[in-house]
mmCIF file of C-alpha atoms in Angstrom:
data_model
loop_
_atom_site.group_PDB
_atom_site.id
_atom_site.type_symbol
_atom_site.label_atom_id
_atom_site.label_comp_id
_atom_site.label_asym_id
_atom_site.label_seq_id
_atom_site.Cartn_x
_atom_site.Cartn_y
_atom_site.Cartn_z
ATOM 1 C CA MET A 14 80.072 171.111 185.199
ATOM 2 C CA VAL A 15 83.519 171.669 183.666
ATOM 3 C CA SER A 16 86.270 172.793 186.035
ATOM 4 C CA THR A 17 88.087 176.042 185.357
ATOM 5 C CA GLU A 18 91.388 174.194 185.102
ATOM 6 C CA ARG A 19 90.112 171.833 182.407
ATOM 7 C CA PHE A 20 88.403 174.680 180.584
ATOM 8 C CA LEU A 21 91.552 176.817 180.467
ATOM 9 C CA ALA A 22 93.757 173.855 179.543
ATOM 10 C CA PHE A 23 91.492 172.969 176.638
ATOM 11 C CA ALA A 24 91.374 176.627 175.552
ATOM 12 C CA ALA A 25 95.176 176.735 175.484
ATOM 13 C CA MET A 26 95.328 173.489 173.522
ATOM 14 C CA SER A 27 92.701 174.767 171.079
ATOM 15 C CA LEU A 28 94.544 178.044 170.515
ATOM 16 C CA LEU A 29 97.788 176.172 169.881
ATOM 17 C CA VAL A 30 96.134 173.995 167.241
ATOM 18 C CA ILE A 31 94.063 176.748 165.609
ATOM 19 C CA VAL A 32 96.906 179.276 165.169
ATOM 20 C CA ILE A 33 98.574 176.773 162.841
ATOM 21 C CA PRO A 34 96.807 177.419 159.502
ATOM 22 C CA GLY A 35 94.877 174.373 158.358
ATOM 23 C CA PRO A 36 92.244 173.571 155.719
ATOM 24 C CA SER A 37 89.654 175.956 157.187
ATOM 25 C CA VAL A 38 92.017 178.939 157.233
ATOM 26 C CA LEU A 39 93.360 178.271 153.747
ATOM 27 C CA PHE A 40 89.828 177.783 152.436
ATOM 28 C CA VAL A 41 88.694 181.124 153.883
ATOM 29 C CA ILE A 42 91.744 182.844 152.383
ATOM 30 C CA GLY A 43 91.099 181.276 148.996
ATOM 31 C CA ARG A 44 87.464 182.379 149.036
ATOM 32 C CA ALA A 45 88.470 185.875 150.154
ATOM 33 C CA LEU A 46 90.924 186.215 147.277
ATOM 34 C CA ALA A 47 88.409 184.902 144.771
ATOM 35 C CA HIS A 48 85.256 186.676 145.972
ATOM 36 C CA GLY A 49 86.029 189.312 148.602
ATOM 37 C CA ARG A 50 85.230 190.234 152.204
ATOM 38 C CA ARG A 51 81.534 189.351 152.336
ATOM 39 C CA THR A 52 82.170 185.829 151.056
ATOM 40 C CA ALA A 53 85.145 185.424 153.403
ATOM 41 C CA VAL A 54 83.053 186.280 156.478
ATOM 42 C CA ALA A 55 80.193 184.001 155.382
ATOM 43 C CA THR A 56 82.677 181.200 154.714
ATOM 44 C CA ALA A 57 84.253 181.620 158.162
ATOM 45 C CA LEU A 58 80.797 181.432 159.727
ATOM 46 C CA GLY A 59 80.005 178.273 157.781
ATOM 47 C CA ASN A 60 83.321 176.731 158.792
ATOM 48 C CA VAL A 61 82.658 177.108 162.504
ATOM 49 C CA VAL A 62 79.109 175.778 162.128
ATOM 50 C CA GLY A 63 80.528 172.725 160.355
ATOM 51 C CA SER A 64 83.197 172.365 163.013
ATOM 52 C CA TYR A 65 80.629 172.465 165.794
ATOM 53 C CA ALA A 66 78.699 169.761 163.957
ATOM 54 C CA LEU A 67 81.821 167.638 164.455
ATOM 55 C CA VAL A 68 81.646 168.418 168.182
ATOM 56 C CA VAL A 69 78.035 167.210 168.227
ATOM 57 C CA PHE A 70 78.993 164.034 166.356
ATOM 58 C CA VAL A 71 81.790 163.340 168.835
ATOM 59 C CA ALA A 72 79.518 164.023 171.813
ATOM 60 C CA LEU A 73 77.042 161.508 170.395
ATOM 61 C CA GLY A 74 79.758 158.927 169.836
ATOM 62 C CA VAL A 75 80.113 159.192 166.062
ATOM 63 C CA GLY A 76 83.527 160.842 166.235
ATOM 64 C CA SER A 77 85.124 157.839 167.910
ATOM 65 C CA LEU A 78 83.899 155.639 165.045
ATOM 66 C CA VAL A 79 85.499 157.944 162.474
ATOM 67 C CA GLU A 80 88.734 158.022 164.447
ATOM 68 C CA ARG A 81 88.920 154.221 164.855
ATOM 69 C CA SER A 82 87.869 153.285 161.323
ATOM 70 C CA VAL A 83 90.439 153.935 158.601
ATOM 71 C CA LEU A 84 87.785 153.356 155.935
ATOM 72 C CA VAL A 85 85.318 155.888 157.380
ATOM 73 C CA PHE A 86 88.076 158.426 157.977
ATOM 74 C CA MET A 87 89.313 158.074 154.397
ATOM 75 C CA ALA A 88 85.782 158.438 153.010
ATOM 76 C CA VAL A 89 85.175 161.660 154.943
ATOM 77 C CA LYS A 90 88.598 163.043 154.080
ATOM 78 C CA LEU A 91 88.308 162.315 150.354
ATOM 79 C CA ALA A 92 84.791 163.781 150.226
ATOM 80 C CA GLY A 93 86.086 167.016 151.719
ATOM 81 C CA ALA A 94 89.095 167.064 149.385
ATOM 82 C CA ALA A 95 86.904 166.492 146.316
ATOM 83 C CA TYR A 96 84.603 169.323 147.328
ATOM 84 C CA LEU A 97 87.528 171.708 147.806
ATOM 85 C CA ILE A 98 88.895 170.836 144.373
ATOM 86 C CA HIS A 99 85.443 171.340 142.837
ATOM 87 C CA LEU A 100 85.133 174.812 144.378
ATOM 88 C CA GLY A 101 88.654 175.692 143.259
ATOM 89 C CA ILE A 102 87.933 174.651 139.666
ATOM 90 C CA GLN A 103 84.745 176.733 139.655
ATOM 91 C CA ALA A 104 86.607 179.778 140.996
ATOM 92 C CA PHE A 105 89.320 179.389 138.342
ATOM 93 C CA ARG A 106 86.822 178.892 135.499
ATOM 94 C CA HIS A 107 84.937 182.059 136.407
ATOM 95 C CA ARG A 108 87.992 184.207 137.207
ATOM 96 C CA LYS A 109 87.435 186.398 134.119
ATOM 97 C CA ASP A 110 83.859 187.127 135.195
ATOM 98 C CA MET A 111 85.193 189.335 137.986
ATOM 99 C CA LYS A 112 84.911 193.040 137.122
ATOM 100 C CA VAL A 113 86.170 196.168 138.841
ATOM 101 C CA SER A 114 82.629 197.538 138.744
ATOM 102 C CA ASP A 115 81.420 194.550 140.757
ATOM 103 C CA MET A 116 83.520 195.668 143.718
ATOM 104 C CA SER A 117 81.146 198.550 144.372
ATOM 105 C CA ALA A 118 77.959 196.902 143.113
ATOM 106 C CA PRO A 119 75.074 196.123 145.474
ATOM 107 C CA THR A 120 75.401 192.867 147.335
ATOM 108 C CA GLY A 121 73.878 189.743 145.794
ATOM 109 C CA PRO A 122 70.686 188.010 146.845
ATOM 110 C CA ALA A 123 70.408 186.365 150.266
ATOM 111 C CA ARG A 124 70.575 182.936 148.646
ATOM 112 C CA SER A 125 74.175 183.579 147.610
ATOM 113 C CA ASP A 126 75.139 184.177 151.228
ATOM 114 C CA VAL A 127 73.295 181.053 152.338
ATOM 115 C CA ARG A 128 75.039 178.964 149.703
ATOM 116 C CA THR A 129 78.380 180.414 150.766
ATOM 117 C CA VAL A 130 77.699 179.463 154.390
ATOM 118 C CA VAL A 131 76.699 175.970 153.256
ATOM 119 C CA ASP A 132 79.993 175.662 151.345
ATOM 120 C CA GLY A 133 81.839 176.567 154.542
ATOM 121 C CA ILE A 134 79.814 174.053 156.569
ATOM 122 C CA LEU A 135 80.633 171.230 154.160
ATOM 123 C CA VAL A 136 84.346 172.026 154.296
ATOM 124 C CA GLY A 137 84.281 172.427 158.089
ATOM 125 C CA VAL A 138 82.492 169.140 158.730
ATOM 126 C CA THR A 139 84.869 167.186 156.461
ATOM 127 C CA ASN A 140 88.046 168.873 157.748
ATOM 128 C CA PRO A 141 90.458 166.033 158.710
ATOM 129 C CA LYS A 142 92.248 168.305 161.182
ATOM 130 C CA GLY A 143 88.962 169.033 162.937
ATOM 131 C CA ILE A 144 87.897 165.381 162.930
ATOM 132 C CA VAL A 145 91.126 164.248 164.564
ATOM 133 C CA PHE A 146 91.192 167.114 167.065
ATOM 134 C CA PHE A 147 87.622 166.744 168.267
ATOM 135 C CA ALA A 148 87.617 162.940 168.203
ATOM 136 C CA ALA A 149 91.016 162.412 169.835
ATOM 137 C CA VAL A 150 91.636 165.505 171.976
ATOM 138 C CA LEU A 151 88.248 166.780 173.144
ATOM 139 C CA PRO A 152 87.267 163.607 175.084
ATOM 140 C CA GLN A 153 90.486 163.852 177.112
ATOM 141 C CA PHE A 154 89.302 167.050 178.814
ATOM 142 C CA VAL A 155 85.954 165.848 180.159
ATOM 143 C CA ASP A 156 85.531 164.943 183.828
ATOM 144 C CA HIS A 157 84.075 161.436 183.953
ATOM 145 C CA SER A 158 83.316 161.732 187.651
ATOM 146 C CA ALA A 159 81.093 164.759 187.010
ATOM 147 C CA GLY A 160 78.802 162.881 184.608
ATOM 148 C CA SER A 161 76.885 164.381 181.663
ATOM 149 C CA LEU A 162 79.806 163.726 179.308
ATOM 150 C CA PRO A 163 77.975 164.798 176.102
ATOM 151 C CA ALA A 164 76.999 168.095 177.735
ATOM 152 C CA GLN A 165 80.601 168.672 178.847
ATOM 153 C CA MET A 166 81.854 168.037 175.299
ATOM 154 C CA LEU A 167 79.255 170.376 173.817
ATOM 155 C CA LEU A 168 80.305 173.107 176.258
ATOM 156 C CA LEU A 169 84.045 172.606 175.757
ATOM 157 C CA GLY A 170 83.530 172.477 171.998
ATOM 158 C CA LEU A 171 82.368 176.075 172.019
ATOM 159 C CA VAL A 172 85.889 177.182 172.993
ATOM 160 C CA PRO A 173 87.703 176.300 169.742
ATOM 161 C CA ILE A 174 84.614 177.354 167.791
ATOM 162 C CA CYS A 175 84.770 180.898 169.211
ATOM 163 C CA ILE A 176 88.538 181.075 168.739
ATOM 164 C CA GLY A 177 88.227 179.765 165.177
ATOM 165 C CA LEU A 178 85.492 182.242 164.281
ATOM 166 C CA VAL A 179 87.689 185.164 165.336
ATOM 167 C CA THR A 180 90.912 183.928 163.720
ATOM 168 C CA ASP A 181 89.301 182.701 160.487
ATOM 169 C CA THR A 182 87.458 186.003 160.092
ATOM 170 C CA LEU A 183 90.669 187.964 160.628
ATOM 171 C CA TRP A 184 92.486 185.823 158.064
ATOM 172 C CA GLY A 185 89.655 186.357 155.600
ATOM 173 C CA LEU A 186 89.459 190.112 156.134
ATOM 174 C CA GLY A 187 93.206 190.400 155.752
ATOM 175 C CA ALA A 188 93.164 188.483 152.473
ATOM 176 C CA ALA A 189 90.170 190.520 151.257
ATOM 177 C CA ALA A 190 92.002 193.762 152.058
ATOM 178 C CA ALA A 191 94.968 192.651 149.942
ATOM 179 C CA ARG A 192 92.502 191.796 147.188
ATOM 180 C CA GLY A 193 91.455 195.456 147.113
ATOM 181 C CA TRP A 194 94.771 196.407 145.523
ATOM 182 C CA PHE A 195 94.148 193.964 142.697
ATOM 183 C CA ALA A 196 90.673 195.405 142.168
ATOM 184 C CA ARG A 197 92.178 198.535 140.612
ATOM 185 C CA SER A 198 92.792 196.499 137.476
ATOM 186 C CA GLU A 199 90.514 193.894 135.909
ATOM 187 C CA ARG A 200 93.567 191.915 134.819
ATOM 188 C CA ARG A 201 94.853 191.869 138.390
ATOM 189 C CA LEU A 202 91.393 190.917 139.630
ATOM 190 C CA SER A 203 91.283 188.012 137.190
ATOM 191 C CA LEU A 204 94.714 186.904 138.377
ATOM 192 C CA VAL A 205 93.719 186.957 142.045
ATOM 193 C CA GLY A 206 90.525 185.041 141.248
ATOM 194 C CA GLY A 207 92.622 182.390 139.559
ATOM 195 C CA ALA A 208 95.042 182.369 142.491
ATOM 196 C CA GLY A 209 92.172 181.776 144.891
ATOM 197 C CA GLY A 210 90.985 178.892 142.731
ATOM 198 C CA PHE A 211 94.462 177.362 142.565
ATOM 199 C CA ALA A 212 94.799 177.756 146.349
ATOM 200 C CA MET A 213 91.605 175.762 146.931
ATOM 201 C CA ILE A 214 92.619 173.090 144.405
ATOM 202 C CA GLY A 215 96.036 172.782 146.041
ATOM 203 C CA LEU A 216 94.398 172.582 149.451
ATOM 204 C CA GLY A 217 92.094 169.804 148.261
ATOM 205 C CA VAL A 218 95.032 167.818 146.889
ATOM 206 C CA THR A 219 96.939 168.330 150.160
ATOM 207 C CA VAL A 220 93.987 167.166 152.246
ATOM 208 C CA ALA A 221 93.600 164.074 150.048
ATOM 209 C CA ALA A 222 97.300 163.231 150.384
ATOM 210 C CA THR A 223 97.465 163.753 154.156
ATOM 211 C CA GLY A 224 97.284 160.592 156.230
ATOM 212 C CA ARG A 225 96.149 160.030 159.794
ATOM 213 C CA ALA A 226 98.442 160.939 162.649
ATOM 214 C CA ASP A 227 98.648 157.273 163.688
#
């Protein structure tokens, strides 16, 4: 359905875009610093699920509407920015709740993981970088003569999703590993929790202030 040439070209384009840290990467890092490895991995998973939702929206024609309409684009962007700031404020407010003993405590209930994944999905689906990439770049790599354009987009969309899952997870694990050093002191742990919160707040402000490429 999709030629090898188009597939590889889109993979190269996706890698080039993904290796440049964007909102998803910075969000995963912030969550890793604030909450550790388990949360970082769950957040990365949620991010790629949210990103693939964008692929589905584009394949169904919604992405082109978001790309063409300044009002819709701004609404989606500001919603994502507000959510990032909210999560950052919560992380900063609860930074002193982090204890050294919690680092070796049993993992929390399944609901916590589900909520973490949902947080990642919401950030991924409102990521301006993802919206622009999937709405403006993805359609350029489909073969109109082959037909089944939505199916081609859904297939091609799996490429950046797989790349993003690997890179985001590695970023998160790396940040979580650095967090381990801070865990030797509750004061350090509180500081890194606050840093993670500030990182997410700063990211939200940056996303809100970033305009469209056009």
